[in-house]
Amino acid sequence: MMTPSSLMDALGIETKTISRDKVCLTMEVTDAVKQPMGFLHGGASVALAETAASIGGLQHIDQNCQTIVGIEINCNHIKAKKDGIVQGIATPIHIGRTTMIWQIEILDEKDKKIAVSRCTLGVMDIAK
């Protein structure tokens, strides 16, 4: 179950596609997501990546009794970005009973890679 107001709101992340096999989110490169030198902040890219993976993970669980938590994420930043829109596209590598691994590509408007990330999620039972 997604929280109505979250980091997605703070960073301006918007949902474009959600399915079990692919999640696509977009984020405008505004001052809110830039580092002091004026480029897209690596942490904002990682937040976009983990959000896309987590939303994808939610599609594979019973949200009434389970939830998704991040276990590990890495990100290789390939290209700097000063403005425009980036999209995070998450696809599953492994969907298991207790863990999932998602690959996330962050692309610009011309489909050039800005960053690549891999996120491991844990599946947890919700305490009652």
GROMACS .gro file of N, CA and C in nm:
model
  384
    1MET      N    1   0.083  -0.116   0.000
    1MET     CA    2   0.000   0.000   0.000
    1MET      C    3   0.089   0.124   0.000
    2MET      N    4   0.071   0.212  -0.097
    2MET     CA    5   0.155   0.331  -0.109
    2MET      C    6   0.102   0.443  -0.021
    3THR      N    7   0.196   0.519   0.038
    3THR     CA    8   0.160   0.633   0.121
    3THR      C    9   0.120   0.749   0.031
    4PRO      N   10   0.008   0.815   0.059
    4PRO     CA   11  -0.039   0.922  -0.029
    4PRO      C   12   0.060   1.038  -0.045
    5SER      N   13   0.124   1.081   0.062
    5SER     CA   14   0.221   1.189   0.055
    5SER      C   15   0.356   1.132   0.095
    6SER      N   16   0.454   1.146   0.009
    6SER     CA   17   0.580   1.076   0.033
    6SER      C   18   0.695   1.151  -0.033
    7LEU      N   19   0.810   1.087  -0.034
    7LEU     CA   20   0.926   1.142  -0.103
    7LEU      C   21   0.897   1.165  -0.251
    8MET      N   22   0.809   1.085  -0.307
    8MET     CA   23   0.770   1.104  -0.447
    8MET      C   24   0.717   1.246  -0.467
    9ASP      N   25   0.636   1.294  -0.375
    9ASP     CA   26   0.582   1.430  -0.385
    9ASP      C   27   0.692   1.534  -0.373
   10ALA      N   28   0.780   1.514  -0.275
   10ALA     CA   29   0.887   1.610  -0.251
   10ALA      C   30   0.981   1.624  -0.370
   11LEU      N   31   1.006   1.513  -0.440
   11LEU     CA   32   1.098   1.515  -0.554
   11LEU      C   33   1.028   1.533  -0.688
   12GLY      N   34   0.895   1.535  -0.687
   12GLY     CA   35   0.820   1.552  -0.812
   12GLY      C   36   0.822   1.428  -0.900
   13ILE      N   37   0.827   1.311  -0.839
   13ILE     CA   38   0.828   1.185  -0.914
   13ILE      C   39   0.685   1.151  -0.955
   14GLU      N   40   0.668   1.122  -1.084
   14GLU     CA   41   0.536   1.087  -1.137
   14GLU      C   42   0.538   0.946  -1.194
   15THR      N   43   0.426   0.878  -1.179
   15THR     CA   44   0.409   0.742  -1.229
   15THR      C   45   0.362   0.746  -1.373
   16LYS      N   46   0.428   0.670  -1.460
   16LYS     CA   47   0.387   0.659  -1.600
   16LYS      C   48   0.334   0.519  -1.631
   17THR      N   49   0.405   0.415  -1.586
   17THR     CA   50   0.367   0.277  -1.614
   17THR      C   51   0.391   0.193  -1.491
   18ILE      N   52   0.292   0.110  -1.456
   18ILE     CA   53   0.310   0.014  -1.347
   18ILE      C   54   0.256  -0.121  -1.394
   19SER      N   55   0.345  -0.221  -1.395
   19SER     CA   56   0.302  -0.358  -1.421
   19SER      C   57   0.396  -0.450  -1.343
   20ARG      N   58   0.370  -0.578  -1.347
   20ARG     CA   59   0.455  -0.674  -1.277
   20ARG      C   60   0.593  -0.684  -1.343
   21ASP      N   61   0.604  -0.647  -1.469
   21ASP     CA   62   0.728  -0.662  -1.543
   21ASP      C   63   0.802  -0.533  -1.572
   22LYS      N   64   0.737  -0.418  -1.544
   22LYS     CA   65   0.802  -0.291  -1.575
   22LYS      C   66   0.733  -0.177  -1.501
   23VAL      N   67   0.816  -0.092  -1.441
   23VAL     CA   68   0.766   0.031  -1.379
   23VAL      C   69   0.843   0.146  -1.441
   24CYS      N   70   0.772   0.248  -1.484
   24CYS     CA   71   0.836   0.367  -1.540
   24CYS      C   72   0.788   0.489  -1.463
   25LEU      N   73   0.882   0.562  -1.406
   25LEU     CA   74   0.855   0.685  -1.333
   25LEU      C   75   0.934   0.797  -1.398
   26THR      N   76   0.884   0.920  -1.387
   26THR     CA   77   0.959   1.035  -1.438
   26THR      C   78   0.983   1.135  -1.325
   27MET      N   79   1.087   1.216  -1.345
   27MET     CA   80   1.121   1.321  -1.249
   27MET      C   81   1.180   1.438  -1.327
   28GLU      N   82   1.126   1.556  -1.306
   28GLU     CA   83   1.182   1.675  -1.369
   28GLU      C   84   1.307   1.718  -1.293
   29VAL      N   85   1.409   1.757  -1.366
   29VAL     CA   86   1.533   1.804  -1.305
   29VAL      C   87   1.515   1.952  -1.270
   30THR      N   88   1.472   1.974  -1.147
   30THR     CA   89   1.450   2.110  -1.094
   30THR      C   90   1.553   2.137  -0.986
   31ASP      N   91   1.552   2.260  -0.932
   31ASP     CA   92   1.645   2.293  -0.824
   31ASP      C   93   1.628   2.200  -0.705
   32ALA      N   94   1.508   2.148  -0.684
   32ALA     CA   95   1.482   2.061  -0.569
   32ALA      C   96   1.560   1.930  -0.576
   33VAL      N   97   1.604   1.889  -0.695
   33VAL     CA   98   1.674   1.760  -0.709
   33VAL      C   99   1.818   1.778  -0.760
   34LYS      N  100   1.870   1.900  -0.751
   34LYS     CA  101   2.007   1.927  -0.796
   34LYS      C  102   2.102   1.937  -0.678
   35GLN      N  103   2.228   1.904  -0.703
   35GLN     CA  104   2.332   1.926  -0.604
   35GLN      C  105   2.383   2.070  -0.619
   36PRO      N  106   2.467   2.118  -0.527
   36PRO     CA  107   2.508   2.260  -0.528
   36PRO      C  108   2.573   2.308  -0.657
   37MET      N  109   2.633   2.218  -0.736
   37MET     CA  110   2.695   2.260  -0.862
   37MET      C  111   2.596   2.268  -0.977
   38GLY      N  112   2.470   2.238  -0.951
   38GLY     CA  113   2.367   2.256  -1.052
   38GLY      C  114   2.331   2.133  -1.133
   39PHE      N  115   2.387   2.018  -1.098
   39PHE     CA  116   2.356   1.894  -1.170
   39PHE      C  117   2.258   1.809  -1.089
   40LEU      N  118   2.190   1.718  -1.158
   40LEU     CA  119   2.101   1.623  -1.092
   40LEU      C  120   2.179   1.554  -0.980
   41HIS      N  121   2.124   1.556  -0.862
   41HIS     CA  122   2.189   1.496  -0.744
   41HIS      C  123   2.183   1.344  -0.755
   42GLY      N  124   2.297   1.279  -0.726
   42GLY     CA  125   2.300   1.133  -0.729
   42GLY      C  126   2.200   1.071  -0.635
   43GLY      N  127   2.177   1.135  -0.520
   43GLY     CA  128   2.079   1.083  -0.425
   43GLY      C  129   1.938   1.088  -0.480
   44ALA      N  130   1.908   1.189  -0.562
   44ALA     CA  131   1.776   1.197  -0.624
   44ALA      C  132   1.760   1.085  -0.727
   45SER      N  133   1.867   1.055  -0.800
   45SER     CA  134   1.864   0.943  -0.894
   45SER      C  135   1.840   0.812  -0.822
   46VAL      N  136   1.908   0.794  -0.708
   46VAL     CA  137   1.892   0.671  -0.629
   46VAL      C  138   1.750   0.663  -0.573
   47ALA      N  139   1.696   0.776  -0.528
   47ALA     CA  140   1.558   0.777  -0.477
   47ALA      C  141   1.460   0.739  -0.588
   48LEU      N  142   1.481   0.789  -0.709
   48LEU     CA  143   1.397   0.753  -0.823
   48LEU      C  144   1.408   0.603  -0.850
   49ALA      N  145   1.531   0.552  -0.848
   49ALA     CA  146   1.552   0.409  -0.875
   49ALA      C  147   1.485   0.321  -0.771
   50GLU      N  148   1.506   0.351  -0.642
   50GLU     CA  149   1.448   0.266  -0.538
   50GLU      C  150   1.296   0.277  -0.536
   51THR      N  151   1.244   0.393  -0.567
   51THR     CA  152   1.098   0.409  -0.573
   51THR      C  153   1.040   0.322  -0.685
   52ALA      N  154   1.104   0.324  -0.802
   52ALA     CA  155   1.055   0.242  -0.914
   52ALA      C  156   1.061   0.093  -0.879
   53ALA      N  157   1.172   0.050  -0.819
   53ALA     CA  158   1.185  -0.091  -0.780
   53ALA      C  159   1.080  -0.128  -0.676
   54SER      N  160   1.060  -0.042  -0.577
   54SER     CA  161   0.965  -0.072  -0.470
   54SER      C  162   0.822  -0.081  -0.522
   55ILE      N  163   0.786   0.010  -0.611
   55ILE     CA  164   0.652   0.003  -0.671
   55ILE      C  165   0.638  -0.127  -0.751
   56GLY      N  166   0.742  -0.165  -0.821
   56GLY     CA  167   0.739  -0.292  -0.893
   56GLY      C  168   0.724  -0.409  -0.799
   57GLY      N  169   0.798  -0.406  -0.688
   57GLY     CA  170   0.789  -0.513  -0.590
   57GLY      C  171   0.649  -0.528  -0.533
   58LEU      N  172   0.582  -0.416  -0.514
   58LEU     CA  173   0.445  -0.421  -0.460
   58LEU      C  174   0.350  -0.500  -0.550
   59GLN      N  175   0.382  -0.506  -0.679
   59GLN     CA  176   0.294  -0.576  -0.773
   59GLN      C  177   0.303  -0.728  -0.758
   60HIS      N  178   0.400  -0.776  -0.680
   60HIS     CA  179   0.424  -0.919  -0.666
   60HIS      C  180   0.388  -0.974  -0.528
   61ILE      N  181   0.328  -0.891  -0.443
   61ILE     CA  182   0.295  -0.937  -0.308
   61ILE      C  183   0.147  -0.917  -0.279
   62ASP      N  184   0.100  -0.976  -0.171
   62ASP     CA  185  -0.034  -0.950  -0.118
   62ASP      C  186  -0.021  -0.831  -0.024
   63GLN      N  187  -0.060  -0.713  -0.070
   63GLN     CA  188  -0.042  -0.590   0.007
   63GLN      C  189  -0.127  -0.584   0.133
   64ASN      N  190  -0.220  -0.677   0.148
   64ASN     CA  191  -0.299  -0.682   0.270
   64ASN      C  192  -0.221  -0.741   0.388
   65CYS      N  193  -0.121  -0.824   0.358
   65CYS     CA  194  -0.047  -0.889   0.467
   65CYS      C  195   0.105  -0.883   0.450
   66GLN      N  196   0.152  -0.821   0.342
   66GLN     CA  197   0.297  -0.811   0.319
   66GLN      C  198   0.333  -0.669   0.279
   67THR      N  199   0.462  -0.637   0.292
   67THR     CA  200   0.513  -0.509   0.245
   67THR      C  201   0.653  -0.529   0.188
   68ILE      N  202   0.704  -0.426   0.125
   68ILE     CA  203   0.835  -0.428   0.061
   68ILE      C  204   0.927  -0.331   0.135
   69VAL      N  205   1.052  -0.371   0.157
   69VAL     CA  206   1.152  -0.282   0.216
   69VAL      C  207   1.282  -0.294   0.136
   70GLY      N  208   1.354  -0.185   0.127
   70GLY     CA  209   1.482  -0.186   0.059
   70GLY      C  210   1.587  -0.253   0.146
   71ILE      N  211   1.668  -0.341   0.086
   71ILE     CA  212   1.779  -0.405   0.156
   71ILE      C  213   1.912  -0.346   0.109
   72GLU      N  214   1.925  -0.327  -0.021
   72GLU     CA  215   2.051  -0.277  -0.077
   72GLU      C  216   2.022  -0.210  -0.210
   73ILE      N  217   2.096  -0.103  -0.238
   73ILE     CA  218   2.087  -0.039  -0.369
   73ILE      C  219   2.225   0.011  -0.407
   74ASN      N  220   2.257  -0.002  -0.535
   74ASN     CA  221   2.378   0.060  -0.587
   74ASN      C  222   2.341   0.139  -0.711
   75CYS      N  223   2.424   0.233  -0.746
   75CYS     CA  224   2.393   0.317  -0.861
   75CYS      C  225   2.524   0.365  -0.923
   76ASN      N  226   2.535   0.347  -1.053
   76ASN     CA  227   2.647   0.401  -1.128
   76ASN      C  228   2.595   0.521  -1.207
   77HIS      N  229   2.653   0.637  -1.179
   77HIS     CA  230   2.614   0.761  -1.247
   77HIS      C  231   2.700   0.774  -1.372
   78ILE      N  232   2.635   0.781  -1.486
   78ILE     CA  233   2.704   0.776  -1.614
   78ILE      C  234   2.718   0.913  -1.679
   79LYS      N  235   2.612   0.992  -1.672
   79LYS     CA  236   2.609   1.119  -1.744
   79LYS      C  237   2.544   1.225  -1.656
   80ALA      N  238   2.601   1.346  -1.657
   80ALA     CA  239   2.544   1.457  -1.581
   80ALA      C  240   2.420   1.512  -1.652
   81LYS      N  241   2.330   1.570  -1.572
   81LYS     CA  242   2.206   1.625  -1.626
   81LYS      C  243   2.175   1.755  -1.552
   82LYS      N  244   2.152   1.864  -1.624
   82LYS     CA  245   2.125   1.995  -1.562
   82LYS      C  246   1.978   2.035  -1.567
   83ASP      N  247   1.904   1.982  -1.663
   83ASP     CA  248   1.763   2.020  -1.675
   83ASP      C  249   1.690   1.913  -1.754
   84GLY      N  250   1.561   1.933  -1.770
   84GLY     CA  251   1.480   1.838  -1.846
   84GLY      C  252   1.413   1.735  -1.758
   85ILE      N  253   1.386   1.621  -1.816
   85ILE     CA  254   1.314   1.512  -1.750
   85ILE      C  255   1.400   1.386  -1.756
   86VAL      N  256   1.402   1.313  -1.646
   86VAL     CA  257   1.462   1.179  -1.647
   86VAL      C  258   1.352   1.078  -1.617
   87GLN      N  259   1.372   0.958  -1.667
   87GLN     CA  260   1.278   0.851  -1.635
   87GLN      C  261   1.354   0.733  -1.579
   88GLY      N  262   1.295   0.673  -1.478
   88GLY     CA  263   1.349   0.553  -1.418
   88GLY      C  264   1.266   0.435  -1.462
   89ILE      N  265   1.331   0.338  -1.525
   89ILE     CA  266   1.261   0.220  -1.575
   89ILE      C  267   1.314   0.098  -1.500
   90ALA      N  268   1.228   0.037  -1.421
   90ALA     CA  269   1.265  -0.078  -1.338
   90ALA      C  270   1.208  -0.206  -1.398
   91THR      N  271   1.293  -0.308  -1.406
   91THR     CA  272   1.250  -0.440  -1.451
   91THR      C  273   1.306  -0.545  -1.354
   92PRO      N  274   1.229  -0.651  -1.329
   92PRO     CA  275   1.275  -0.750  -1.233
   92PRO      C  276   1.383  -0.841  -1.290
   93ILE      N  277   1.481  -0.871  -1.205
   93ILE     CA  278   1.584  -0.970  -1.237
   93ILE      C  279   1.549  -1.102  -1.166
   94HIS      N  280   1.502  -1.089  -1.040
   94HIS     CA  281   1.467  -1.206  -0.958
   94HIS      C  282   1.346  -1.170  -0.872
   95ILE      N  283   1.244  -1.253  -0.876
   95ILE     CA  284   1.128  -1.238  -0.789
   95ILE      C  285   1.119  -1.365  -0.704
   96GLY      N  286   1.157  -1.352  -0.579
   96GLY     CA  287   1.153  -1.467  -0.489
   96GLY      C  288   1.048  -1.449  -0.381
   97ARG      N  289   1.039  -1.546  -0.294
   97ARG     CA  290   0.940  -1.543  -0.187
   97ARG      C  291   0.975  -1.438  -0.082
   98THR      N  292   1.104  -1.420  -0.053
   98THR     CA  293   1.145  -1.326   0.052
   98THR      C  294   1.234  -1.213   0.002
   99THR      N  295   1.288  -1.224  -0.119
   99THR     CA  296   1.368  -1.116  -0.175
   99THR      C  297   1.337  -1.097  -0.323
  100MET      N  298   1.366  -0.977  -0.371
  100MET     CA  299   1.353  -0.945  -0.513
  100MET      C  300   1.474  -0.862  -0.552
  101ILE      N  301   1.515  -0.874  -0.677
  101ILE     CA  302   1.621  -0.789  -0.730
  101ILE      C  303   1.567  -0.722  -0.856
  102TRP      N  304   1.584  -0.590  -0.860
  102TRP     CA  305   1.535  -0.510  -0.972
  102TRP      C  306   1.650  -0.434  -1.036
  103GLN      N  307   1.648  -0.426  -1.169
  103GLN     CA  308   1.743  -0.346  -1.247
  103GLN      C  309   1.670  -0.217  -1.285
  104ILE      N  310   1.736  -0.103  -1.266
  104ILE     CA  311   1.674   0.025  -1.298
  104ILE      C  312   1.768   0.104  -1.388
  105GLU      N  313   1.716   0.151  -1.500
  105GLU     CA  314   1.790   0.241  -1.587
  105GLU      C  315   1.727   0.379  -1.575
  106ILE      N  316   1.810   0.479  -1.562
  106ILE     CA  317   1.763   0.617  -1.561
  106ILE      C  318   1.808   0.679  -1.692
  107LEU      N  319   1.710   0.724  -1.769
  107LEU     CA  320   1.734   0.774  -1.905
  107LEU      C  321   1.689   0.919  -1.917
  108ASP      N  322   1.750   0.991  -2.013
  108ASP     CA  323   1.704   1.127  -2.042
  108ASP      C  324   1.599   1.123  -2.153
  109GLU      N  325   1.562   1.239  -2.203
  109GLU     CA  326   1.456   1.248  -2.305
  109GLU      C  327   1.496   1.182  -2.437
  110LYS      N  328   1.626   1.166  -2.459
  110LYS     CA  329   1.674   1.103  -2.583
  110LYS      C  330   1.711   0.957  -2.561
  111ASP      N  331   1.665   0.900  -2.449
  111ASP     CA  332   1.693   0.762  -2.411
  111ASP      C  333   1.842   0.735  -2.389
  112LYS      N  334   1.918   0.838  -2.356
  112LYS     CA  335   2.059   0.823  -2.319
  112LYS      C  336   2.065   0.788  -2.171
  113LYS      N  337   2.152   0.694  -2.135
  113LYS     CA  338   2.162   0.651  -1.996
  113LYS      C  339   2.227   0.760  -1.911
  114ILE      N  340   2.157   0.795  -1.804
  114ILE     CA  341   2.208   0.887  -1.704
  114ILE      C  342   2.270   0.806  -1.590
  115ALA      N  343   2.206   0.695  -1.556
  115ALA     CA  344   2.255   0.610  -1.447
  115ALA      C  345   2.194   0.471  -1.462
  116VAL      N  346   2.260   0.374  -1.400
  116VAL     CA  347   2.207   0.238  -1.389
  116VAL      C  348   2.215   0.197  -1.243
  117SER      N  349   2.115   0.124  -1.200
  117SER     CA  350   2.106   0.088  -1.059
  117SER      C  351   2.054  -0.054  -1.045
  118ARG      N  352   2.087  -0.115  -0.932
  118ARG     CA  353   2.030  -0.246  -0.897
  118ARG      C  354   1.985  -0.237  -0.752
  119CYS      N  355   1.863  -0.283  -0.728
  119CYS     CA  356   1.804  -0.271  -0.595
  119CYS      C  357   1.754  -0.407  -0.548
  120THR      N  358   1.795  -0.444  -0.427
  120THR     CA  359   1.745  -0.566  -0.364
  120THR      C  360   1.638  -0.527  -0.263
  121LEU      N  361   1.522  -0.591  -0.275
  121LEU     CA  362   1.409  -0.566  -0.186
  121LEU      C  363   1.385  -0.687  -0.098
  122GLY      N  364   1.336  -0.662   0.022
  122GLY     CA  365   1.291  -0.768   0.109
  122GLY      C  366   1.140  -0.769   0.115
  123VAL      N  367   1.083  -0.887   0.125
  123VAL     CA  368   0.939  -0.903   0.140
  123VAL      C  369   0.915  -0.934   0.287
  124MET      N  370   0.836  -0.851   0.354
  124MET     CA  371   0.809  -0.870   0.497
  124MET      C  372   0.661  -0.888   0.522
  125ASP      N  373   0.629  -0.972   0.619
  125ASP     CA  374   0.491  -0.982   0.664
  125ASP      C  375   0.459  -0.859   0.749
  126ILE      N  376   0.339  -0.809   0.733
  126ILE     CA  377   0.294  -0.695   0.814
  126ILE      C  378   0.252  -0.746   0.950
  127ALA      N  379   0.306  -0.685   1.055
  127ALA     CA  380   0.268  -0.722   1.193
  127ALA      C  381   0.123  -0.684   1.217
  128LYS      N  382   0.053  -0.773   1.282
  128LYS     CA  383  -0.089  -0.745   1.310
  128LYS      C  384  -0.109  -0.709   1.454
   0.00000   0.00000   0.00000
